[in-house]
Tab-separated table of C-alpha atoms in Angstrom:
chain	number	residue	atom	x	y	z
A	746	MET	CA	-188.123	112.701	-26.799
A	747	THR	CA	-188.108	110.076	-24.132
A	748	LEU	CA	-188.041	106.315	-24.139
A	749	LYS	CA	-191.557	106.468	-22.770
A	750	PHE	CA	-192.599	107.341	-26.332
A	751	LEU	CA	-190.005	105.339	-28.167
A	752	PHE	CA	-190.329	102.114	-26.254
A	753	GLY	CA	-194.089	101.869	-26.663
A	754	PRO	CA	-194.002	100.964	-30.394
A	755	THR	CA	-191.028	98.692	-29.814
A	756	ALA	CA	-192.815	96.875	-27.034
A	757	LEU	CA	-195.918	96.584	-29.215
A	758	LEU	CA	-193.814	95.168	-32.035
A	759	LEU	CA	-192.353	92.614	-29.660
A	760	MET	CA	-195.791	91.627	-28.460
A	761	LEU	CA	-197.212	91.221	-31.961
A	762	ALA	CA	-194.240	89.693	-33.748
A	763	PRO	CA	-194.331	85.939	-34.355
A	764	LEU	CA	-191.991	84.080	-32.026
A	765	PRO	CA	-189.967	81.361	-33.805
A	766	THR	CA	-189.214	78.427	-31.537
A	767	LEU	CA	-185.476	77.997	-31.026
A	768	ALA	CA	-185.425	75.195	-28.481
A	769	GLN	CA	-187.911	73.026	-26.678
A	770	SER	CA	-187.605	70.411	-23.972
A	771	ALA	CA	-189.805	68.696	-21.436
A	772	THR	CA	-188.990	71.328	-18.831
A	773	THR	CA	-188.327	74.518	-20.786
A	774	GLN	CA	-190.044	76.071	-23.768
A	775	THR	CA	-188.062	78.851	-25.407
A	776	GLN	CA	-188.996	81.467	-27.980
A	777	ILE	CA	-187.051	84.583	-28.915
A	778	THR	CA	-187.843	87.638	-30.987
A	779	ALA	CA	-185.970	90.905	-31.407
A	780	ALA	CA	-186.480	94.476	-32.561
A	781	ARG	CA	-183.828	97.184	-32.840
A	782	ALA	CA	-184.422	100.257	-30.755
A	783	PRO	CA	-184.513	103.532	-32.702
A	784	GLN	CA	-181.147	105.220	-33.043
A	785	THR	CA	-182.600	108.158	-31.096
A	786	ASP	CA	-182.919	105.907	-28.033
A	787	PRO	CA	-181.500	108.187	-25.329
A	788	PHE	CA	-180.076	105.380	-23.231
A	789	ALA	CA	-177.911	103.098	-25.369
A	790	ASP	CA	-177.521	101.621	-28.837
A	791	VAL	CA	-179.021	98.251	-28.046
A	792	VAL	CA	-181.203	95.570	-29.590
A	793	HIS	CA	-184.300	94.727	-27.559
A	794	HIS	CA	-185.270	91.063	-27.277
A	795	VAL	CA	-187.993	89.010	-25.655
A	796	VAL	CA	-187.428	85.377	-24.720
A	797	ARG	CA	-190.253	83.139	-23.531
A	798	LEU	CA	-189.239	80.718	-20.794
A	799	ASN	CA	-191.769	78.355	-19.275
A	800	GLY	CA	-194.653	80.563	-20.325
A	801	LEU	CA	-193.176	83.894	-19.128
A	802	ARG	CA	-191.798	86.661	-21.310
A	803	PHE	CA	-188.392	88.049	-20.279
A	804	HIS	CA	-187.138	91.288	-21.783
A	805	TYR	CA	-183.418	91.767	-22.358
A	806	VAL	CA	-181.127	93.929	-24.469
A	807	VAL	CA	-177.904	93.150	-26.313
A	808	ALA	CA	-175.116	95.506	-27.378
A	809	GLY	CA	-171.643	95.182	-28.864
A	810	SER	CA	-169.672	92.146	-29.948
A	811	GLY	CA	-167.029	89.921	-28.450
A	812	GLU	CA	-166.969	87.750	-25.340
A	813	PRO	CA	-170.397	87.958	-23.657
A	814	VAL	CA	-171.198	89.288	-20.215
A	815	VAL	CA	-174.605	89.193	-18.510
A	816	LEU	CA	-175.715	92.146	-16.380
A	817	LEU	CA	-178.550	92.017	-13.823
A	818	PRO	CA	-180.212	95.202	-12.508
A	819	GLY	CA	-181.450	95.903	-9.002
A	820	TRP	CA	-184.730	97.122	-7.513
A	821	PRO	CA	-186.554	99.341	-8.446
A	822	GLU	CA	-184.777	99.736	-11.760
A	823	SER	CA	-184.564	98.155	-15.207
A	824	TRP	CA	-182.003	97.511	-17.928
A	825	ILE	CA	-181.260	101.237	-18.193
A	826	SER	CA	-179.499	101.147	-14.821
A	827	TRP	CA	-176.567	99.857	-16.917
A	828	ARG	CA	-176.895	102.577	-19.588
A	829	LYS	CA	-173.564	104.186	-18.606
A	830	MET	CA	-171.715	100.877	-18.250
A	831	ILE	CA	-172.831	99.401	-21.576
A	832	PRO	CA	-170.642	101.627	-23.800
A	833	LEU	CA	-167.662	101.174	-21.467
A	834	LEU	CA	-167.917	97.394	-21.686
A	835	THR	CA	-168.620	97.257	-25.425
A	836	ALA	CA	-165.588	99.516	-25.969
A	837	ALA	CA	-163.585	96.793	-24.209
A	838	ALA	CA	-164.724	94.277	-26.852
A	839	ARG	CA	-167.464	92.678	-24.780
A	840	GLN	CA	-170.930	91.724	-25.951
A	841	VAL	CA	-173.324	92.911	-23.261
A	842	TYR	CA	-176.582	91.177	-22.348
A	843	VAL	CA	-178.817	92.894	-19.792
A	844	LEU	CA	-181.608	90.659	-18.503
A	845	GLU	CA	-184.633	92.051	-16.715
A	846	PRO	CA	-185.662	89.314	-14.247
A	847	ARG	CA	-189.330	88.529	-13.649
A	848	GLY	CA	-191.102	91.564	-12.270
A	849	PHE	CA	-188.453	93.985	-13.574
A	850	GLY	CA	-188.799	96.466	-16.421
A	851	ASP	CA	-190.764	95.066	-19.349
A	852	SER	CA	-190.499	91.420	-18.295
A	853	ASP	CA	-193.643	89.615	-17.180
A	854	LYS	CA	-194.894	90.142	-13.636
A	855	PRO	CA	-196.471	86.876	-12.473
A	856	GLN	CA	-198.109	86.442	-9.096
A	857	SER	CA	-195.357	84.150	-7.791
A	858	GLY	CA	-191.801	82.982	-8.347
A	859	TYR	CA	-189.900	85.747	-6.562
A	860	ASP	CA	-187.874	83.376	-4.409
A	861	PHE	CA	-184.229	83.057	-5.365
A	862	ASP	CA	-184.339	79.355	-6.203
A	863	THR	CA	-186.855	80.172	-8.942
A	864	ALA	CA	-184.879	83.222	-10.013
A	865	ALA	CA	-181.727	81.102	-10.287
A	866	ARG	CA	-183.580	78.661	-12.550
A	867	ASP	CA	-184.841	81.573	-14.642
A	868	LEU	CA	-181.265	82.759	-15.178
A	869	HIS	CA	-180.037	79.246	-15.902
A	870	ASP	CA	-182.794	78.770	-18.487
A	871	PHE	CA	-182.060	82.192	-19.983
A	872	LEU	CA	-178.414	81.277	-20.521
A	873	ALA	CA	-179.461	78.040	-22.225
A	874	ALA	CA	-182.029	79.801	-24.412
A	875	THR	CA	-179.580	82.423	-25.634
A	876	GLY	CA	-176.642	80.069	-26.154
A	877	LEU	CA	-174.682	81.532	-23.258
A	878	ASP	CA	-174.435	78.184	-21.456
A	879	ARG	CA	-170.936	77.711	-22.798
A	880	PRO	CA	-168.062	75.557	-21.536
A	881	GLY	CA	-166.259	77.442	-18.804
A	882	GLY	CA	-169.270	79.619	-18.082
A	883	VAL	CA	-170.133	83.253	-18.802
A	884	ASP	CA	-169.276	86.399	-16.858
A	885	VAL	CA	-172.101	87.743	-14.669
A	886	VAL	CA	-172.222	91.240	-13.159
A	887	ALA	CA	-175.056	92.079	-10.768
A	888	HIS	CA	-176.388	94.882	-8.594
A	889	ASP	CA	-178.734	94.982	-5.573
A	890	VAL	CA	-181.549	92.386	-5.978
A	891	GLY	CA	-179.631	91.240	-9.052
A	892	THR	CA	-176.821	90.339	-6.635
A	893	TRP	CA	-179.199	88.132	-4.631
A	894	ILE	CA	-180.242	86.392	-7.853
A	895	ALA	CA	-176.665	86.046	-9.127
A	896	HIS	CA	-175.443	84.581	-5.833
A	897	ALA	CA	-178.273	82.012	-5.726
A	898	HIS	CA	-177.602	81.105	-9.364
A	899	ALA	CA	-173.836	80.800	-8.923
A	900	VAL	CA	-174.072	78.319	-6.053
A	901	ALA	CA	-176.858	76.331	-7.730
A	902	TYR	CA	-175.290	76.263	-11.211
A	903	PRO	CA	-171.560	76.945	-10.757
A	904	GLY	CA	-170.751	75.646	-14.224
A	905	ASP	CA	-172.780	78.516	-15.705
A	906	VAL	CA	-170.496	81.219	-14.297
A	907	LYS	CA	-166.951	82.059	-15.334
A	908	ARG	CA	-166.412	85.083	-13.078
A	909	LEU	CA	-168.912	86.781	-10.789
A	910	VAL	CA	-169.277	90.441	-9.818
A	911	LEU	CA	-171.618	91.267	-6.922
A	912	THR	CA	-172.452	94.794	-5.789
A	913	GLU	CA	-174.353	96.660	-3.085
A	914	ALA	CA	-176.490	94.003	-1.445
A	915	PRO	CA	-175.999	92.035	1.756
A	916	ILE	CA	-175.681	88.303	1.199
A	917	LEU	CA	-178.762	87.003	2.970
A	918	GLY	CA	-177.904	84.366	5.524
A	919	VAL	CA	-174.275	85.557	5.561
A	920	SER	CA	-174.078	89.346	5.965
A	921	PRO	CA	-174.854	90.641	9.452
A	922	LEU	CA	-177.969	92.808	9.534
A	923	PRO	CA	-178.503	95.457	12.220
A	924	SER	CA	-180.904	94.661	15.029
A	925	GLY	CA	-182.976	96.958	17.162
A	926	ILE	CA	-183.973	100.471	16.111
A	927	PRO	CA	-181.363	101.801	13.654
A	928	GLY	CA	-180.000	105.321	13.706
A	929	GLU	CA	-181.039	107.771	11.005
A	930	ALA	CA	-178.107	107.108	8.664
A	931	VAL	CA	-178.568	103.324	8.770
A	932	ASN	CA	-182.341	103.669	8.481
A	933	LEU	CA	-181.980	105.674	5.261
A	934	LYS	CA	-179.873	102.852	3.816
A	935	LEU	CA	-182.005	99.919	4.941
A	936	TRP	CA	-185.594	101.161	5.390
A	937	GLN	CA	-186.842	99.192	2.375
A	938	PHE	CA	-186.074	95.842	4.025
A	939	GLY	CA	-188.927	96.441	6.465
A	940	PHE	CA	-191.261	98.563	4.341
A	941	ASN	CA	-191.227	96.385	1.225
A	942	ARG	CA	-192.098	93.259	3.224
A	943	LEU	CA	-195.426	94.663	4.399
A	944	HIS	CA	-198.413	93.174	2.608
A	945	ASP	CA	-200.606	95.521	0.545
A	946	LEU	CA	-199.634	98.752	2.333
A	947	PRO	CA	-196.640	99.657	0.102
A	948	GLU	CA	-198.772	99.272	-3.036
A	949	MET	CA	-201.528	101.438	-1.568
A	950	LEU	CA	-199.133	104.197	-0.525
A	951	VAL	CA	-197.044	104.224	-3.709
A	952	GLN	CA	-199.821	104.052	-6.312
A	953	GLY	CA	-200.239	107.444	-7.943
A	954	HIS	CA	-197.061	108.722	-6.279
A	955	GLU	CA	-194.490	106.701	-8.239
A	956	HIS	CA	-192.494	109.724	-9.394
A	957	ASP	CA	-192.214	111.238	-5.918
A	958	TYR	CA	-191.436	107.844	-4.396
A	959	LEU	CA	-188.646	106.957	-6.825
A	960	THR	CA	-187.170	110.454	-6.828
A	961	TRP	CA	-186.944	110.405	-3.026
A	962	LEU	CA	-185.402	106.923	-3.074
A	963	PHE	CA	-182.755	107.836	-5.657
A	964	GLN	CA	-181.885	111.033	-3.811
A	965	THR	CA	-181.566	109.502	-0.349
A	966	LYS	CA	-179.670	106.359	-1.336
A	967	SER	CA	-177.189	108.052	-3.657
A	968	THR	CA	-174.217	110.328	-3.080
A	969	ARG	CA	-173.950	111.588	-6.656
A	970	SER	CA	-177.642	112.357	-7.045
A	971	TYR	CA	-176.971	114.168	-10.322
A	972	ALA	CA	-176.407	110.704	-11.820
A	973	PHE	CA	-180.176	110.330	-12.280
A	974	GLU	CA	-181.011	112.476	-15.288
A	975	PRO	CA	-184.699	113.406	-15.755
A	976	ASN	CA	-185.334	111.111	-18.729
A	977	ALA	CA	-183.939	108.136	-16.775
A	978	VAL	CA	-186.229	108.909	-13.834
A	979	ASP	CA	-189.153	109.165	-16.266
A	980	GLU	CA	-188.329	105.724	-17.651
A	981	TYR	CA	-188.072	104.217	-14.178
A	982	VAL	CA	-191.461	105.732	-13.358
A	983	ARG	CA	-192.905	104.240	-16.565
A	984	VAL	CA	-191.888	100.678	-15.746
A	985	PHE	CA	-192.613	101.004	-12.010
A	986	SER	CA	-196.125	102.310	-12.797
A	987	ALA	CA	-196.992	99.372	-15.067
A	988	PRO	CA	-199.731	97.036	-13.811
A	989	GLY	CA	-198.297	94.657	-11.243
A	990	ALA	CA	-194.816	96.215	-11.264
A	991	ALA	CA	-194.789	97.703	-7.764
A	992	ARG	CA	-196.248	94.517	-6.295
A	993	ALA	CA	-193.654	92.411	-8.126
A	994	GLY	CA	-190.824	94.535	-6.782
A	995	PHE	CA	-192.081	94.250	-3.231
A	996	GLU	CA	-192.562	90.501	-3.642
A	997	TRP	CA	-188.785	89.986	-3.878
A	998	TYR	CA	-188.476	91.265	-0.305
A	999	ARG	CA	-191.545	89.396	0.956
A	1000	ALA	CA	-190.139	86.149	-0.410
A	1001	ALA	CA	-186.622	86.840	0.884
A	1002	PHE	CA	-187.711	87.506	4.454
A	1003	SER	CA	-190.466	84.915	4.696
A	1004	PRO	CA	-189.776	81.911	6.947
A	1005	GLU	CA	-189.298	79.767	3.838
A	1006	GLY	CA	-186.954	82.315	2.306
A	1007	ILE	CA	-184.853	82.613	5.443
A	1008	ALA	CA	-184.550	78.817	5.639
A	1009	ARG	CA	-183.443	78.609	2.004
A	1010	GLU	CA	-180.913	81.398	2.516
A	1011	ALA	CA	-179.447	79.665	5.561
A	1012	ALA	CA	-178.989	76.496	3.494
A	1013	ARG	CA	-177.563	78.477	0.569
A	1014	ALA	CA	-175.061	80.201	2.852
A	1015	LYS	CA	-173.396	76.821	3.445
A	1016	LEU	CA	-172.538	76.477	-0.264
A	1017	ARG	CA	-169.257	77.767	-1.648
A	1018	LEU	CA	-168.654	80.167	-4.508
A	1019	THR	CA	-165.885	78.410	-6.416
A	1020	MET	CA	-165.397	80.917	-9.243
A	1021	PRO	CA	-163.448	84.195	-8.915
A	1022	VAL	CA	-165.664	86.829	-7.282
A	1023	LEU	CA	-165.394	90.619	-7.196
A	1024	ALA	CA	-167.556	92.144	-4.427
A	1025	LEU	CA	-167.977	95.922	-4.460
A	1026	GLY	CA	-169.847	98.409	-2.321
A	1027	GLY	CA	-170.269	102.145	-2.490
A	1028	GLY	CA	-168.076	104.070	-0.087
A	1029	ASP	CA	-171.268	105.644	1.258
A	1030	GLY	CA	-173.243	102.418	0.828
A	1031	LEU	CA	-172.177	98.992	2.023
A	1032	GLY	CA	-168.522	99.933	1.832
A	1033	ASP	CA	-166.269	96.906	2.305
A	1034	GLY	CA	-169.013	94.918	4.004
A	1035	LEU	CA	-170.017	92.941	0.939
A	1036	ARG	CA	-166.456	91.801	0.224
A	1037	ALA	CA	-166.020	90.788	3.860
A	1038	ALA	CA	-169.214	88.723	3.786
A	1039	VAL	CA	-168.504	87.035	0.463
A	1040	ALA	CA	-164.955	86.223	1.592
A	1041	THR	CA	-166.454	83.812	4.139
A	1042	ILE	CA	-168.223	81.768	1.440
A	1043	GLY	CA	-165.955	82.220	-1.592
A	1044	ASP	CA	-162.722	80.538	-2.600
A	1045	HIS	CA	-161.323	83.469	-4.646
A	1046	VAL	CA	-162.758	86.803	-3.482
A	1047	GLU	CA	-161.522	90.352	-3.914
A	1048	GLY	CA	-163.109	93.797	-3.896
A	1049	GLY	CA	-163.779	96.647	-1.520
A	1050	ALA	CA	-165.474	100.038	-1.737
A	1051	ILE	CA	-165.697	102.696	-4.445
A	1052	PRO	CA	-165.163	106.033	-2.659
A	1053	GLY	CA	-167.623	108.859	-3.164
A	1054	SER	CA	-170.481	106.666	-4.353
A	1055	GLY	CA	-173.718	105.714	-2.727
A	1056	HIS	CA	-175.831	102.648	-3.423
A	1057	PHE	CA	-176.276	102.978	-7.192
A	1058	LEU	CA	-172.799	102.081	-8.432
A	1059	PRO	CA	-173.632	101.512	-12.136
A	1060	GLU	CA	-175.050	105.025	-12.388
A	1061	GLU	CA	-173.071	106.977	-9.812
A	1062	ALA	CA	-169.620	105.558	-10.553
A	1063	PRO	CA	-169.658	103.882	-13.983
A	1064	ASP	CA	-166.046	104.729	-14.824
A	1065	GLU	CA	-164.641	103.442	-11.533
A	1066	PHE	CA	-166.955	100.426	-11.592
A	1067	ALA	CA	-166.040	99.478	-15.170
A	1068	ALA	CA	-162.332	99.930	-14.458
A	1069	ALA	CA	-162.577	97.630	-11.426
A	1070	VAL	CA	-164.446	94.977	-13.406
A	1071	LEU	CA	-162.033	95.087	-16.346
A	1072	ALA	CA	-159.036	94.846	-13.995
A	1073	PHE	CA	-160.680	91.891	-12.220
A	1074	TRP	CA	-161.248	90.074	-15.521
A	1075	LYS	CA	-157.664	90.740	-16.610
A	1076	LYS	CA	-156.329	89.424	-13.305
A	1077	ASN	CA	-158.502	86.312	-13.535
A	1078	PRO	CA	-158.440	85.274	-17.226
């Protein structure tokens, strides 16, 4: 039994359930509802929630108890990218929140708002809506596009963040990107930066071929390809095949590499990360490049590479990743 079957009734319940208003202001309207996933959920023992922020519905899950930590997934994934990390963090007495940003998973997929200034506001509003806007900030751990969002949020709202973990994404405006025609190995790592920016063509080519497309992507960008079990791939195909999902995913790249996006990223690159930062890459992914880039804009930066892993650290190397994060938190209480 897959989540494709199980999540449908849960999602329907979330859509039909009345949404009690928790907070309301002139700028943000917030509503939250929750439904517990069946215990046969193959991915994690979590509670599914929907929060409405400024007219959009954001899906997130919560697991465990203790000091909270917010996890952000990367493209083209969903909350289940953290399925192997969730039990490791809850076992360490952490309460885990995994937010699916706009366009991800079962969150709404509006036509616009995929620039990182908007995404940073979304995260800021989410923390306020869920009571995670606490004195001293909350821990944030991010991957891929989630890293772009987390970086933009941390420099815009530094008081929101206690400690920051960034993984497997170049810091736009800071990290050097290759020029010219890349070799085959580099092209396999970075092809999506060009392809996803194209207008309309990616949607036309991917529609009806979502399973083949995602399977190829996971295989070519990972080292431990066995990390993607069939039911996880099926769930990624489900959310990526939803109306507007592929377009929303591509819009993150179109916004990032638009003239306006590049200008914003250049301005953002001049802002400092004042909180402790752990920057990690896969040994066969970005390697130490992310730490080196973040070290130029952060006051307290550590990190490096996890050997034997490709791009998808939360799935390929959950034990090593969790151990590095827990050691980082212990070192920086």
